[in-house]
PDB file of C-alpha atoms in Angstrom:
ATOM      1  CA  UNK A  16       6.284  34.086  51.127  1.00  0.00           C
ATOM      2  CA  UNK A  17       5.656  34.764  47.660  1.00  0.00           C
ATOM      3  CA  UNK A  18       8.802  32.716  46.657  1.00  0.00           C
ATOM      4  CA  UNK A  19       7.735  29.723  48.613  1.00  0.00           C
ATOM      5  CA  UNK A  20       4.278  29.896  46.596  1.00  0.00           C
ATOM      6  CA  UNK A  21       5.664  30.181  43.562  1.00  0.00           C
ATOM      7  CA  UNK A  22       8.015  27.096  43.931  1.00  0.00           C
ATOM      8  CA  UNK A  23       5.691  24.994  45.384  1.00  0.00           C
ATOM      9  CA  UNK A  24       3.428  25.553  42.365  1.00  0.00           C
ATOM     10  CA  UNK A  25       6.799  25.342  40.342  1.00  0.00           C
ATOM     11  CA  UNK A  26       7.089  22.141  41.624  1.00  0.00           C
ATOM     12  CA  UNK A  27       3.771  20.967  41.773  1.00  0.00           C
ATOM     13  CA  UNK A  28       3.162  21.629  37.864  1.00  0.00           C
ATOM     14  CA  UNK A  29       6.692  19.953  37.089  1.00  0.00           C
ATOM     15  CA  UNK A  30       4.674  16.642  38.941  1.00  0.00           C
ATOM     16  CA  UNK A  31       1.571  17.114  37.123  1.00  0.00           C
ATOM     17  CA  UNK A  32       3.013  17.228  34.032  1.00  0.00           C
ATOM     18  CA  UNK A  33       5.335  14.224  34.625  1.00  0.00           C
ATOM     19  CA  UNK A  34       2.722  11.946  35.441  1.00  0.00           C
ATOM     20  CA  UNK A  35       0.442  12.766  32.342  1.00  0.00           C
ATOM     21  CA  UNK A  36       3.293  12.007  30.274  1.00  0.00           C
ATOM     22  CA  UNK A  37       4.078   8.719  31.511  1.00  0.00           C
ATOM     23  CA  UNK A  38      -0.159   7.764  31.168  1.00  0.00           C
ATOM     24  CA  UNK A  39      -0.699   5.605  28.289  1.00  0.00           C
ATOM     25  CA  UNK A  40      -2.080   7.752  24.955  1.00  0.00           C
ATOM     26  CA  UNK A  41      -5.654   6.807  24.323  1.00  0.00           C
ATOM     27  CA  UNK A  42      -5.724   5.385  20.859  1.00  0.00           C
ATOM     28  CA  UNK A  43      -6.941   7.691  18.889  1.00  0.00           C
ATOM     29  CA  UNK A  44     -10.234   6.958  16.741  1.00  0.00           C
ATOM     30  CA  UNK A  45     -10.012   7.764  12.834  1.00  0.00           C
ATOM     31  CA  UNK A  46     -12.347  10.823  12.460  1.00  0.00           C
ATOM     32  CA  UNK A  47     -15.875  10.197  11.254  1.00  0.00           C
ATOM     33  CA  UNK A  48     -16.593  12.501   7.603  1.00  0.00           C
ATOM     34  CA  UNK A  49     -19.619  12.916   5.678  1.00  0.00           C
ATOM     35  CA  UNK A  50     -17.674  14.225   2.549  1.00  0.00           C
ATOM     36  CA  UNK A  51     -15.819  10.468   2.316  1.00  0.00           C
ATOM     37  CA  UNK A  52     -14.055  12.287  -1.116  1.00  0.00           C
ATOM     38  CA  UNK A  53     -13.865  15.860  -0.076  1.00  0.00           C
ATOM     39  CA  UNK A  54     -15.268  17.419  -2.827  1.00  0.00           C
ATOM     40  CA  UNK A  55     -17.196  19.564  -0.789  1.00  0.00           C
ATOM     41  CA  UNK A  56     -20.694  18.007  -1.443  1.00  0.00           C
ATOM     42  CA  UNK A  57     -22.227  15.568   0.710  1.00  0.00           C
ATOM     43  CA  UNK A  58     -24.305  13.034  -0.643  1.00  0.00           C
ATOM     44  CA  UNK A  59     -26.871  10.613   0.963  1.00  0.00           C
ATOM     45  CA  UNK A  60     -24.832   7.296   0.440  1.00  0.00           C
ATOM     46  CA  UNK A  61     -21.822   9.423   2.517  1.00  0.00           C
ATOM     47  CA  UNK A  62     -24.574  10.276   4.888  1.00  0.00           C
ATOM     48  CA  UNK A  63     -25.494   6.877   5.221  1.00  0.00           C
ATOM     49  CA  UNK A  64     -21.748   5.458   5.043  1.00  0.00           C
ATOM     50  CA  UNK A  65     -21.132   8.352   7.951  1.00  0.00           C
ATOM     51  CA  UNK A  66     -23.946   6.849   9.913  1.00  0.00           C
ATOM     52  CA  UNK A  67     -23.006   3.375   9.729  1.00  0.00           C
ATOM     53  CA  UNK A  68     -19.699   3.786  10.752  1.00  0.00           C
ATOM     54  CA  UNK A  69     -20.732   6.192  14.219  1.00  0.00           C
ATOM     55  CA  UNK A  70     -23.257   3.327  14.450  1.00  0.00           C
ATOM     56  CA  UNK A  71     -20.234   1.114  14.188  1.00  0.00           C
ATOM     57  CA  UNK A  72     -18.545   2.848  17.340  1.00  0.00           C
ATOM     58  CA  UNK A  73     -21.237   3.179  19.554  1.00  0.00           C
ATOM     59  CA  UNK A  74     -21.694  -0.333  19.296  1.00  0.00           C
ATOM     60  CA  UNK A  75     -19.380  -1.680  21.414  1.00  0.00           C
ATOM     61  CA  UNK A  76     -20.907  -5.228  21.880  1.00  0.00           C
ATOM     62  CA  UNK A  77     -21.180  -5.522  18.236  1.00  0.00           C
ATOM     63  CA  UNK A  78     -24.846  -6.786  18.730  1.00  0.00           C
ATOM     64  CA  UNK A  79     -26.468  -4.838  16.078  1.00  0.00           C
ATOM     65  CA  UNK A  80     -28.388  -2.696  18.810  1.00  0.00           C
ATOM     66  CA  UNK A  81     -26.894   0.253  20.907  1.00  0.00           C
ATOM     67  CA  UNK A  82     -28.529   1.103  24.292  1.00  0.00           C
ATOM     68  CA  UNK A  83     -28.853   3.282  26.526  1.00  0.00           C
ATOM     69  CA  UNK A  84     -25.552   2.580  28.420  1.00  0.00           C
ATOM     70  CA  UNK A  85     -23.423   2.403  25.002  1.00  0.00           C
ATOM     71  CA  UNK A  86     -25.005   5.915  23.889  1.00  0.00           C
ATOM     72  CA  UNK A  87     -23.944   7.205  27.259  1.00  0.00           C
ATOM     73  CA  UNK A  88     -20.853   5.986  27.493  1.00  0.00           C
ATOM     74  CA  UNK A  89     -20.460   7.150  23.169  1.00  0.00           C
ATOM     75  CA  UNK A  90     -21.792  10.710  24.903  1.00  0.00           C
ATOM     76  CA  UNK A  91     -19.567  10.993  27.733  1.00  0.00           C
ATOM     77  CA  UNK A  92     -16.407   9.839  25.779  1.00  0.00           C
ATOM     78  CA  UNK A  93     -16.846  12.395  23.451  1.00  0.00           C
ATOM     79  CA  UNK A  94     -17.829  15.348  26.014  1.00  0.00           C
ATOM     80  CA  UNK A  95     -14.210  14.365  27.186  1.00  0.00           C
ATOM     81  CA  UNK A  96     -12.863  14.673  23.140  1.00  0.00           C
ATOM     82  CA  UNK A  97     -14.416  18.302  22.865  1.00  0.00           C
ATOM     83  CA  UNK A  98     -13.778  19.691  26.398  1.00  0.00           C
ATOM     84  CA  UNK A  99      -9.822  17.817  25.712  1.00  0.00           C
ATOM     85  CA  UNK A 100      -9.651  19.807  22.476  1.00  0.00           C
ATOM     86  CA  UNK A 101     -10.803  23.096  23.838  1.00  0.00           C
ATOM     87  CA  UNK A 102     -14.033  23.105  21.615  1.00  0.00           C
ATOM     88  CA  UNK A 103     -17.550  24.485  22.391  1.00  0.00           C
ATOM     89  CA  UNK A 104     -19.269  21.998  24.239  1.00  0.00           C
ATOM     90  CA  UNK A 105     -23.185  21.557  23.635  1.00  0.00           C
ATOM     91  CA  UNK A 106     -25.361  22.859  26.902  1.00  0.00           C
ATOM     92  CA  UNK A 107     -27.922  20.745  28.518  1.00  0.00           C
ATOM     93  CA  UNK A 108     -31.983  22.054  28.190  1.00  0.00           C
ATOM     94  CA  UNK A 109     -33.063  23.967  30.710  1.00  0.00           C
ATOM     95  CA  UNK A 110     -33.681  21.609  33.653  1.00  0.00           C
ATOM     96  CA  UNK A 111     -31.178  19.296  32.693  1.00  0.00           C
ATOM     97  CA  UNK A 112     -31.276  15.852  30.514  1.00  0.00           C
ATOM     98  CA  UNK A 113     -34.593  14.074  30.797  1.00  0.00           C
ATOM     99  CA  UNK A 114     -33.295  10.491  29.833  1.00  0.00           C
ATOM    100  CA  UNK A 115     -31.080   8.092  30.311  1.00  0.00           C
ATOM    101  CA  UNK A 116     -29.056   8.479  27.508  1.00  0.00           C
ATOM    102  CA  UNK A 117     -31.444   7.946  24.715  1.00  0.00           C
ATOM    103  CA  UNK A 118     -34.873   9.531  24.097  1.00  0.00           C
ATOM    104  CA  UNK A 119     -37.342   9.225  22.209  1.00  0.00           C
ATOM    105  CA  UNK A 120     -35.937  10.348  19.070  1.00  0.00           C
ATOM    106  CA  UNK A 121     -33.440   8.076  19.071  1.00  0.00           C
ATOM    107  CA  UNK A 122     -35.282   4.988  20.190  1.00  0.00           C
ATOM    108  CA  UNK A 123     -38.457   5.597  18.457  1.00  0.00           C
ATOM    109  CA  UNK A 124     -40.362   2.442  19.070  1.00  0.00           C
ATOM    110  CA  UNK A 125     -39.338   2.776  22.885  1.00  0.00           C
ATOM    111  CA  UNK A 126     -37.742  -0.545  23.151  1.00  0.00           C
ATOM    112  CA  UNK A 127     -34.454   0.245  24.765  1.00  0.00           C
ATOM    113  CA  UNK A 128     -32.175  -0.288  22.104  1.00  0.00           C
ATOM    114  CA  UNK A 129     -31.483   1.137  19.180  1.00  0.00           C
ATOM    115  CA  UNK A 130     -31.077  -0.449  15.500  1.00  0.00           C
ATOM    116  CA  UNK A 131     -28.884   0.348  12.511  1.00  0.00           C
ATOM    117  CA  UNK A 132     -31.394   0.910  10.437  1.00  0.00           C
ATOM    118  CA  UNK A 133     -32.949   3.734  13.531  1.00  0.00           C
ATOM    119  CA  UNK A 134     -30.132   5.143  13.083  1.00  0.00           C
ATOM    120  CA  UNK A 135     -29.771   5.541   9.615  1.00  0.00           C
ATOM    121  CA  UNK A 136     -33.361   6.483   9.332  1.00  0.00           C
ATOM    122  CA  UNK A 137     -32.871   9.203  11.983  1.00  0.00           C
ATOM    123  CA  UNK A 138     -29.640  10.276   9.878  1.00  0.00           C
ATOM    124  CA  UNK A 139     -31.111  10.816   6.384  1.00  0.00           C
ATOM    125  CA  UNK A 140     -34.278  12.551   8.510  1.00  0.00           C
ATOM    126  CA  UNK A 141     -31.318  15.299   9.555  1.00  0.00           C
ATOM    127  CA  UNK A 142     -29.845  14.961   5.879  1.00  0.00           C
ATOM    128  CA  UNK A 143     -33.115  16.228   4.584  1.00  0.00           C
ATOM    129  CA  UNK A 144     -33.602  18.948   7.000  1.00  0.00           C
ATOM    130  CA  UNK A 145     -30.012  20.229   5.666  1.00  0.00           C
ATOM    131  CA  UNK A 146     -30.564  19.847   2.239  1.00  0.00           C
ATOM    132  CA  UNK A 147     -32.713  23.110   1.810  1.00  0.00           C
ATOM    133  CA  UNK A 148     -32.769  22.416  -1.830  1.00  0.00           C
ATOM    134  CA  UNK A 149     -33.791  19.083  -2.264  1.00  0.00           C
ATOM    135  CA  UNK A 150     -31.414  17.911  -4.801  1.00  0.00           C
ATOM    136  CA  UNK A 151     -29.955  15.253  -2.581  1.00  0.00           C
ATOM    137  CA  UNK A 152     -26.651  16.730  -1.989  1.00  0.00           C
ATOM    138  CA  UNK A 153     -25.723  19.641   0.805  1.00  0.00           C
ATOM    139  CA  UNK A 154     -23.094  22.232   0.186  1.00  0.00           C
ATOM    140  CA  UNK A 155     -21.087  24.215   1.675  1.00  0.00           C
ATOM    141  CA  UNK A 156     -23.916  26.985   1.713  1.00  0.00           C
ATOM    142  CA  UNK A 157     -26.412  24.496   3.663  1.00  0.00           C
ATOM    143  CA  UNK A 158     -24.202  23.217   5.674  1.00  0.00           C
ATOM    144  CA  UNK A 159     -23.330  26.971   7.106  1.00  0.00           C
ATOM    145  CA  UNK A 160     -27.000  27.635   6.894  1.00  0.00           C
ATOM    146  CA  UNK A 161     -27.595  24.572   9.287  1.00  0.00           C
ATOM    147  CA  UNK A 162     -24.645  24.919  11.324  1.00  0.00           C
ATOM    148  CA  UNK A 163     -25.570  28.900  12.170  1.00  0.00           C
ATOM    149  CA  UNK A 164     -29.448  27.321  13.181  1.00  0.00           C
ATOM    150  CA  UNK A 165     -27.847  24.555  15.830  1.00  0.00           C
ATOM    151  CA  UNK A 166     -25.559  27.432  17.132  1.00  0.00           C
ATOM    152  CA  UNK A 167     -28.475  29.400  17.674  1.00  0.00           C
ATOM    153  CA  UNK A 168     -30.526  26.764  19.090  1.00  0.00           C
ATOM    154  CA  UNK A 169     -27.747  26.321  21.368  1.00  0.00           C
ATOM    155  CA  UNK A 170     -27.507  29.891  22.442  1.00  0.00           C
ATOM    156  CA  UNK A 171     -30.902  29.913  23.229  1.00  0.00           C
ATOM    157  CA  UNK A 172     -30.770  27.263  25.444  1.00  0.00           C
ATOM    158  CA  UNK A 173     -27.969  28.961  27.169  1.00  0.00           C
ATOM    159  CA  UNK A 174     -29.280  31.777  27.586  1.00  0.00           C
ATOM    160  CA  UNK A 175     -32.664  30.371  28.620  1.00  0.00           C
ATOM    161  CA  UNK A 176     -34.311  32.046  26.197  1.00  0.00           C
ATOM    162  CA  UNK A 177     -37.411  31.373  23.795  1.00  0.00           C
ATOM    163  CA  UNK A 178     -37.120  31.969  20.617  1.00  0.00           C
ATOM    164  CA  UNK A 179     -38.802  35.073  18.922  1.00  0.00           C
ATOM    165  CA  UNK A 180     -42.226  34.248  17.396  1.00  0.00           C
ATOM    166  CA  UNK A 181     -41.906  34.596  13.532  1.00  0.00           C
ATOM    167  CA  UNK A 182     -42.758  37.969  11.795  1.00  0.00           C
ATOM    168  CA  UNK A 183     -46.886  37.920  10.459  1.00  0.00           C
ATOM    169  CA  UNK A 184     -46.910  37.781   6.950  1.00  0.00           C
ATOM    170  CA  UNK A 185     -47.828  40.800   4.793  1.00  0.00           C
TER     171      UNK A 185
END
């Protein structure tokens, strides 16, 4: 019994893997950097070229506006990239999502649609927020700093739990 088992799933895996290799290979996209010159310092024009050019594939209608269906289908494509690629894919909020595909942060005058320059607004916003110095550059020491905060943002949303309320000051 256990032979037939095993050579059935033998068999079945030698199908599987036959078939995915005679699927057409996506096309891969050329990976979107903030540190365009890798010197290890991001400035606010790479920030701004990054931003553009994610703008740039979201926009698949080349309109000048992404909505709600290009965001989700930007979203979904690359859930499939990290989950493909074995990485750590971002949990929903409690509850689940509460939008379509684009809330309020991203579409902040509520029109349905979002505009390069939302975008890029919304991107230097979270370029400030990392640069914990202010000198309009982020380093390898804030980006750690901000990356440890999103993981444990993301924890906590995991986990379903609220973050500890801050220690009084003495």
């Amino acid at each position: 019994m256990r032979k037939t088992v095993l050579t059935l799933m033998l068999a079945a895996s030698a199908i599987t893997s036959a078939a995915s290799a005679q699927t057409a290979p996506a096309t891969p996209r050329p990976p979107v950097r903030q540190d365009e010159n890798r010197d290890g310092v991001t400035t606010r024009a790479e920030a701004i070229a990054q931003a553009d050019a994610r703008f740039a594939q979201m926009d698949t209608d080349r309109d000048g506006r992404v909505s709600a269906g290009e965001m989700r289908a930007y979203r979904t494509a690359m859930h499939d990239r990290m989950v493909a690629s074995g990485r750590d894919v971002p949990v929903p909020p409690p509850g689940g999502r509460k939008h379509d595909g684009m809330g309020r942060r991203m579409d902040p005058n509520g029109d349905g649609s979002v505009t390069r320059e939302e975008f890029e607004a919304r991107a230097l916003k979270r370029f400030d927020r990392m640069d914990a110095n202010h000198d309009g550059t982020i380093d390898a020491t804030e980006r750690a700093n901000a990356a440890e905060m999103r993981h444990v943002d993301r924890r906590e949303r995991r986990d379903g739990a609220t973050p500890p309320a801050p220690a009084p000051a003495q």
